[in-house]
Short mmCIF file of C-alpha atoms and ligand atoms in Angstrom, two decimals:
data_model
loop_
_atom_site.label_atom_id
_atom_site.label_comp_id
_atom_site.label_asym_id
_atom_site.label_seq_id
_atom_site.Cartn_x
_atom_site.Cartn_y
_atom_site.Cartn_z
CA UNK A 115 -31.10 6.59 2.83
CA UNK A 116 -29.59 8.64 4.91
CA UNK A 117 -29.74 11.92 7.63
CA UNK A 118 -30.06 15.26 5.58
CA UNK A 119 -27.32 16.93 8.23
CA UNK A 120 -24.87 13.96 7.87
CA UNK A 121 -25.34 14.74 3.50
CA UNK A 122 -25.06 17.91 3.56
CA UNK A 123 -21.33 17.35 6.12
CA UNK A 124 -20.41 15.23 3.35
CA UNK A 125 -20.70 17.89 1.28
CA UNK A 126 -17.91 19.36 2.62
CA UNK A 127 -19.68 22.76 2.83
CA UNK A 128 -19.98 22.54 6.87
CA UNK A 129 -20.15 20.17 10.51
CA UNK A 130 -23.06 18.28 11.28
CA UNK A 131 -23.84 20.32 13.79
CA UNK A 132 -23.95 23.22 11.51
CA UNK A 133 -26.03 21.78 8.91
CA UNK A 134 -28.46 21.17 11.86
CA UNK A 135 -28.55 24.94 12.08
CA UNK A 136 -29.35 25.38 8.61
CA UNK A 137 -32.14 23.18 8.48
CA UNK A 138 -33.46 24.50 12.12
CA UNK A 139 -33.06 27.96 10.23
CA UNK A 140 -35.23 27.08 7.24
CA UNK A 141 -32.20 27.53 4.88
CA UNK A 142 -32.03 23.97 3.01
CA UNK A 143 -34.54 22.51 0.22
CA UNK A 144 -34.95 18.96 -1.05
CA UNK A 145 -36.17 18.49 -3.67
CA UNK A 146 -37.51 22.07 -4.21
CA UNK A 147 -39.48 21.79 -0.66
CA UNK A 148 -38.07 23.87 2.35
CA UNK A 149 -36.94 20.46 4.81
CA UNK A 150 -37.69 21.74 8.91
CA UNK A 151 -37.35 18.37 10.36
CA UNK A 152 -33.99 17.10 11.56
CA UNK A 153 -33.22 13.16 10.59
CA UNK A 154 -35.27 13.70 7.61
CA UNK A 155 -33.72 10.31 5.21
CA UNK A 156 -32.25 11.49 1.43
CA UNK A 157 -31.12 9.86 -1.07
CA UNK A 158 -27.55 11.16 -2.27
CA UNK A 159 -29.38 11.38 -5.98
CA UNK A 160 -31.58 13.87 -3.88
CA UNK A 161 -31.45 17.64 -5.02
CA UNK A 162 -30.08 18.76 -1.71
CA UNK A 163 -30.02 22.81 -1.75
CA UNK A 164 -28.41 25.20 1.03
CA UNK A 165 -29.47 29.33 0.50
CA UNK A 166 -30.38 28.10 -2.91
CA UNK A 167 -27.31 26.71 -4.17
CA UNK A 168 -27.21 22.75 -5.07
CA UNK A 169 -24.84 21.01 -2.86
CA UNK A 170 -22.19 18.23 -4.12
CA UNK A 171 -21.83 15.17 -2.65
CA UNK A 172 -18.98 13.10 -3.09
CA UNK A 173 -20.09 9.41 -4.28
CA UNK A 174 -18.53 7.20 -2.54
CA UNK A 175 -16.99 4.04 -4.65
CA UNK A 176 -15.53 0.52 -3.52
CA UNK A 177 -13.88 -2.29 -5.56
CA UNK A 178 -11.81 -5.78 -4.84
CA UNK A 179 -8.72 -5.81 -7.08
CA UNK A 180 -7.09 -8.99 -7.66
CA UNK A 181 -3.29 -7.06 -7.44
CA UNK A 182 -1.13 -8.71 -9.63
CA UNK A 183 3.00 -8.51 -8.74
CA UNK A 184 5.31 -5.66 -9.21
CA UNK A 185 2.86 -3.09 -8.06
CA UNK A 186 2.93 -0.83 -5.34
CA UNK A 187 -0.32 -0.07 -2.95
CA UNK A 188 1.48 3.74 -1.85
CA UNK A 189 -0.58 6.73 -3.99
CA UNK A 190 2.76 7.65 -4.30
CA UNK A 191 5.78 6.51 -5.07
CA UNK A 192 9.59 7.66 -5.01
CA UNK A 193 11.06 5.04 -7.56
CA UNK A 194 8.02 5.88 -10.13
CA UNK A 195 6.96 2.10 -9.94
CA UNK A 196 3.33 1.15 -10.49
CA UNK A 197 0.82 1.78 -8.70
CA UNK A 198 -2.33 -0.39 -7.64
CA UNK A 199 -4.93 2.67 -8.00
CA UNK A 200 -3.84 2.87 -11.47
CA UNK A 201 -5.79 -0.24 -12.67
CA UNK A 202 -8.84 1.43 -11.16
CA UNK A 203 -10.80 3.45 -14.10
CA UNK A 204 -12.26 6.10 -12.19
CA UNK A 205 -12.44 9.67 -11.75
CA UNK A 206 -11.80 9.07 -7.75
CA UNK A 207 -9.20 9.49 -5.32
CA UNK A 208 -9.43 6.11 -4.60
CA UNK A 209 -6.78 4.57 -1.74
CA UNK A 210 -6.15 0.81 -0.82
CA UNK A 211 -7.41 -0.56 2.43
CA UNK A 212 -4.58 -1.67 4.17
CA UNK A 213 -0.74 -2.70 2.48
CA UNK A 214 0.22 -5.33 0.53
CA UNK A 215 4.49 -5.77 -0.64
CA UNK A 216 5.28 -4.90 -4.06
CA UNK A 217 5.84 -8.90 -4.83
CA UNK A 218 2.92 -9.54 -3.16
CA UNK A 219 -0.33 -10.74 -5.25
CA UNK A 220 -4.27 -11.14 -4.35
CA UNK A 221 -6.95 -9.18 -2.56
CA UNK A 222 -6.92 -5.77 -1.81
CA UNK A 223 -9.82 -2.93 -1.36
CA UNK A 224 -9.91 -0.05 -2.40
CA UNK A 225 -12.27 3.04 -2.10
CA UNK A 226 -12.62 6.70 -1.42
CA UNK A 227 -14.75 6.42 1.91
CA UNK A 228 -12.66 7.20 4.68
CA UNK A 229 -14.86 5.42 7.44
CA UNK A 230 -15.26 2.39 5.54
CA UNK A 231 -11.53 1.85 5.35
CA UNK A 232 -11.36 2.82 9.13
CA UNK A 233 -13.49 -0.03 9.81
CA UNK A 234 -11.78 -2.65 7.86
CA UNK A 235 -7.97 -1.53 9.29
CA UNK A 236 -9.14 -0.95 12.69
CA UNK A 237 -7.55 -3.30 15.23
CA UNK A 238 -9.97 -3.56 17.51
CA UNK A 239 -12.52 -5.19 14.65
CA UNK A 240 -10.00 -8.29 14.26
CA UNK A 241 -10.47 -8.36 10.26
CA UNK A 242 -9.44 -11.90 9.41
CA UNK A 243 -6.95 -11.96 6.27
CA UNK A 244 -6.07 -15.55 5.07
CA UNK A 245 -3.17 -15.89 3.26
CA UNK A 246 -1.41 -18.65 1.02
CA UNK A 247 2.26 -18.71 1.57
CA UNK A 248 4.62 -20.37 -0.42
CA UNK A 249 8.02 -21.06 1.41
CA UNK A 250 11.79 -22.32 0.34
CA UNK A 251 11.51 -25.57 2.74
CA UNK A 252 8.88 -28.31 4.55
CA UNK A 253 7.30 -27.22 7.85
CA UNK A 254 8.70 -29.19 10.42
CA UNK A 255 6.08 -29.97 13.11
CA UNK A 256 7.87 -28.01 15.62
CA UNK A 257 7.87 -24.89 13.81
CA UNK A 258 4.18 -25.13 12.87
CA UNK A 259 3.51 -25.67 16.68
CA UNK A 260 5.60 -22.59 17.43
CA UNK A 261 4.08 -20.40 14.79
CA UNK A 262 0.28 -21.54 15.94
CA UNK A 263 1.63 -20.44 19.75
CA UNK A 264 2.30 -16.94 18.27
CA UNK A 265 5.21 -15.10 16.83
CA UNK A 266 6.22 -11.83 18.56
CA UNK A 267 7.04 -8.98 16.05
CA UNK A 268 7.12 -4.94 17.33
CA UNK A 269 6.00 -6.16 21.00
CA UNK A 270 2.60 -8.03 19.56
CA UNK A 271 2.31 -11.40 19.80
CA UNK A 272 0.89 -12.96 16.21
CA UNK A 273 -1.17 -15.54 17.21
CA UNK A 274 -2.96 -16.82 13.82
CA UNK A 275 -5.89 -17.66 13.86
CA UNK A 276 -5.16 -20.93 11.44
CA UNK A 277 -2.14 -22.39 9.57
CA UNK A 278 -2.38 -25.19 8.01
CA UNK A 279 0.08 -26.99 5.47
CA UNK A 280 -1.57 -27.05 2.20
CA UNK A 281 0.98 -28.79 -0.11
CA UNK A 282 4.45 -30.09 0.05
CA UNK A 283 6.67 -30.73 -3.04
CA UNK A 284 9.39 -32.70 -1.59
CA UNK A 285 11.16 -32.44 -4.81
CA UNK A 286 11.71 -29.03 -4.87
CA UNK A 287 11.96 -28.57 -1.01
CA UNK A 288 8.78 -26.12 -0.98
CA UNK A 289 5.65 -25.97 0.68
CA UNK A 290 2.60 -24.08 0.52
CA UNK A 291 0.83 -22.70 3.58
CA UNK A 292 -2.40 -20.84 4.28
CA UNK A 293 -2.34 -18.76 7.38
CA UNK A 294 -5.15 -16.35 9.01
CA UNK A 295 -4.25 -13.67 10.75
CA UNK A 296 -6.05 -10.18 12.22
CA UNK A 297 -2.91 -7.86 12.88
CA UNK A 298 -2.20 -5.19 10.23
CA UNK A 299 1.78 -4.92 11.06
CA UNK A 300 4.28 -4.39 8.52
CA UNK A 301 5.68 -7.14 6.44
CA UNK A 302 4.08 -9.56 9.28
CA UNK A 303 3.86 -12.86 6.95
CA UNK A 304 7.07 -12.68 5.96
CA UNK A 305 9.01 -11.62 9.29
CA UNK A 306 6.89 -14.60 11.02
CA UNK A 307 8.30 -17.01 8.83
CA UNK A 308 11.65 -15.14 9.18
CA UNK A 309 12.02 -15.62 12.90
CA UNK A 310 12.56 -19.18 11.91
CA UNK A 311 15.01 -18.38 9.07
CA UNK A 312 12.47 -19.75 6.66
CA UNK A 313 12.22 -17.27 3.26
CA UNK A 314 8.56 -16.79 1.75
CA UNK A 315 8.87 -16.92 -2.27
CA UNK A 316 5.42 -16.22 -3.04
CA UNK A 317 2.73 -14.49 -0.97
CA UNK A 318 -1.20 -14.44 -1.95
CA UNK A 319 -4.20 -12.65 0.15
CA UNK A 320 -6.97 -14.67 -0.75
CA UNK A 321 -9.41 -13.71 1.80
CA UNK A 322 -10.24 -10.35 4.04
CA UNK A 323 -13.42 -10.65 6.15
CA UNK A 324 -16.58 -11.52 4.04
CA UNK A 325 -14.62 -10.83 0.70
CA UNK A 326 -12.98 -13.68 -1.57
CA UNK A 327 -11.05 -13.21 -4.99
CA UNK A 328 -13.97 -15.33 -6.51
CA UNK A 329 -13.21 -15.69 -10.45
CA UNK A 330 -11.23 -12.26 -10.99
CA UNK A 331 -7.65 -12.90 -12.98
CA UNK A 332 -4.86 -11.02 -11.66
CA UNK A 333 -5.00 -7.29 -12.33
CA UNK A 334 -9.04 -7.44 -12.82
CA UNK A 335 -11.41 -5.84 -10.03
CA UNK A 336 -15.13 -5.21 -9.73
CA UNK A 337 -17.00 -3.03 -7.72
CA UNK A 338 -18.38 -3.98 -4.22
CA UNK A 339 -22.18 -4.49 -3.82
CA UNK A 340 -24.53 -2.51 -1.50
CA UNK A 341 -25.08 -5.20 0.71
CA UNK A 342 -21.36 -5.74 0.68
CA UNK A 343 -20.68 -2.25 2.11
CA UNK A 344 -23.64 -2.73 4.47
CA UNK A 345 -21.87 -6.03 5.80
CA UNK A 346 -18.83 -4.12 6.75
CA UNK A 347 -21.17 -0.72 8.05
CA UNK A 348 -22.66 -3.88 10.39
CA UNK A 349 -19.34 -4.38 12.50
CA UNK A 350 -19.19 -0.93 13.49
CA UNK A 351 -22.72 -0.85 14.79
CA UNK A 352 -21.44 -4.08 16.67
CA UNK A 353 -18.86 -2.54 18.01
CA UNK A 354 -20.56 0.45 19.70
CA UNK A 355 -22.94 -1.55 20.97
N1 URA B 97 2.55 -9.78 5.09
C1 URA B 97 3.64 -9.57 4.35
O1 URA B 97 4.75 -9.93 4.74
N2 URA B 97 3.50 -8.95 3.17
C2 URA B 97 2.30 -8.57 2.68
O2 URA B 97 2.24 -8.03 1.58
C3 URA B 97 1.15 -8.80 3.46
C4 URA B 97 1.31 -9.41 4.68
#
């Protein structure tokens, strides 16, 4: 449930602040009944009408793709390559939360609510993103110590908030690493690992905040749940507290 001003914004038709004038004015129906009282709680499946006319409220959607390689999370695209929102069936203008690399695999979000993605790629909320990192040689100790002391890249220092060595093949020189981080910065895995001249061959997001890839197969997605969305809704009410 929601406000009947903050619907009828969503609408698209006016402010908040103007809706509020509408309903003071006597000029919006729900449900057939003339609505007075400012706060009233809708439903978006409510009939919501302003000087008679049914308003349109965009339905907001939310899914967790499991993006599989050689796909790119722009809505657009100069070389033509494929596109992440293009696995989505829906009717939407649906954009990712956040970027992942073309040759990079695992969770990503997607929706068409613009707050919700605000929320979830806002610095100040410190989203934890855990990623598995494959990489073309064994961690020495040193480097691991330097990396959990924190990696400066555009003037931020990266300070994860875990690494740990997963597996080592000492046959093939590789080693697999899951790392946590909060920043959002460009390419930031892979330019960590770079400062010490160390070359990531596979990259996987398996976590971001409360959300895990669970059972989906690369390329498959489902939609979030209500309570899901609510989780994330929670952190902003945190943070204007
Ligand atoms: N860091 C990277 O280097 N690439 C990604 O796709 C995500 C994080």
């Amino acid at each position: 449930m929601e406000r009947l001003q903050k619907v009828i914004a969503l609408s698209g038709i006016c402010s908040r602040r103007e809706a509020e004038k509408l309903i003071i004015e006597r000029r919006v129906k729900v449900n057939n009944e003339v609505v007075t009282t400012l706060g009233t709680k809708v439903n978006r499946d409510d009939k919501i009408e302003v000087d008679g006319k049914k308003i349109k409220i965009k339905k907001f959607e939310y899914y967790l793709l499991n993006k599989p390689r050689g796909y790119v999370t722009t809505t657009h695209d100069e070389k033509d390559r494929n596109k992440v929102v293009d696995l989505i069936k829906t009717n939407a203008r649906i954009y990712p939360i956040g970027r992942l690399d073309y040759n990079t695999t695992g969770l990503l979000l997607l929706t068409n609510d613009g707050e919700f993605k605000n929320i979830l790629e806002h610095p100040s909320n410190n989203i934890i993103k855990t990623y598995l990192v494959k990489i073309n040689t064994i961690l020495d100790k040193n480097t691991l110590f330097k990396i959990k002391n924190g990696v400066k890249l555009d003037n931020h220092l990266i300070v994860p908030k875990k690494i740990n060595v997963k597996k080592i093949d000492k046959d093939k020189n590789t080693s697999i690493i899951e790392i946590s981080i909060t920043e959002g910065i460009n390419h930031e895995i892979k330019r960590i690992f770079e400062t010490f001249n160390i070359d990531v061959l596979k990259l996987k997001r398996t976590k971001q905040y409360i959300f895990n890839l669970g059972k989906l197969n690369s390329g498959e997605y489902r939609k979030l749940t209500q309570d899901e969305v609510n989780k994330v809704y929670e952190i902003k009410k945190i943070s204007n507290r």
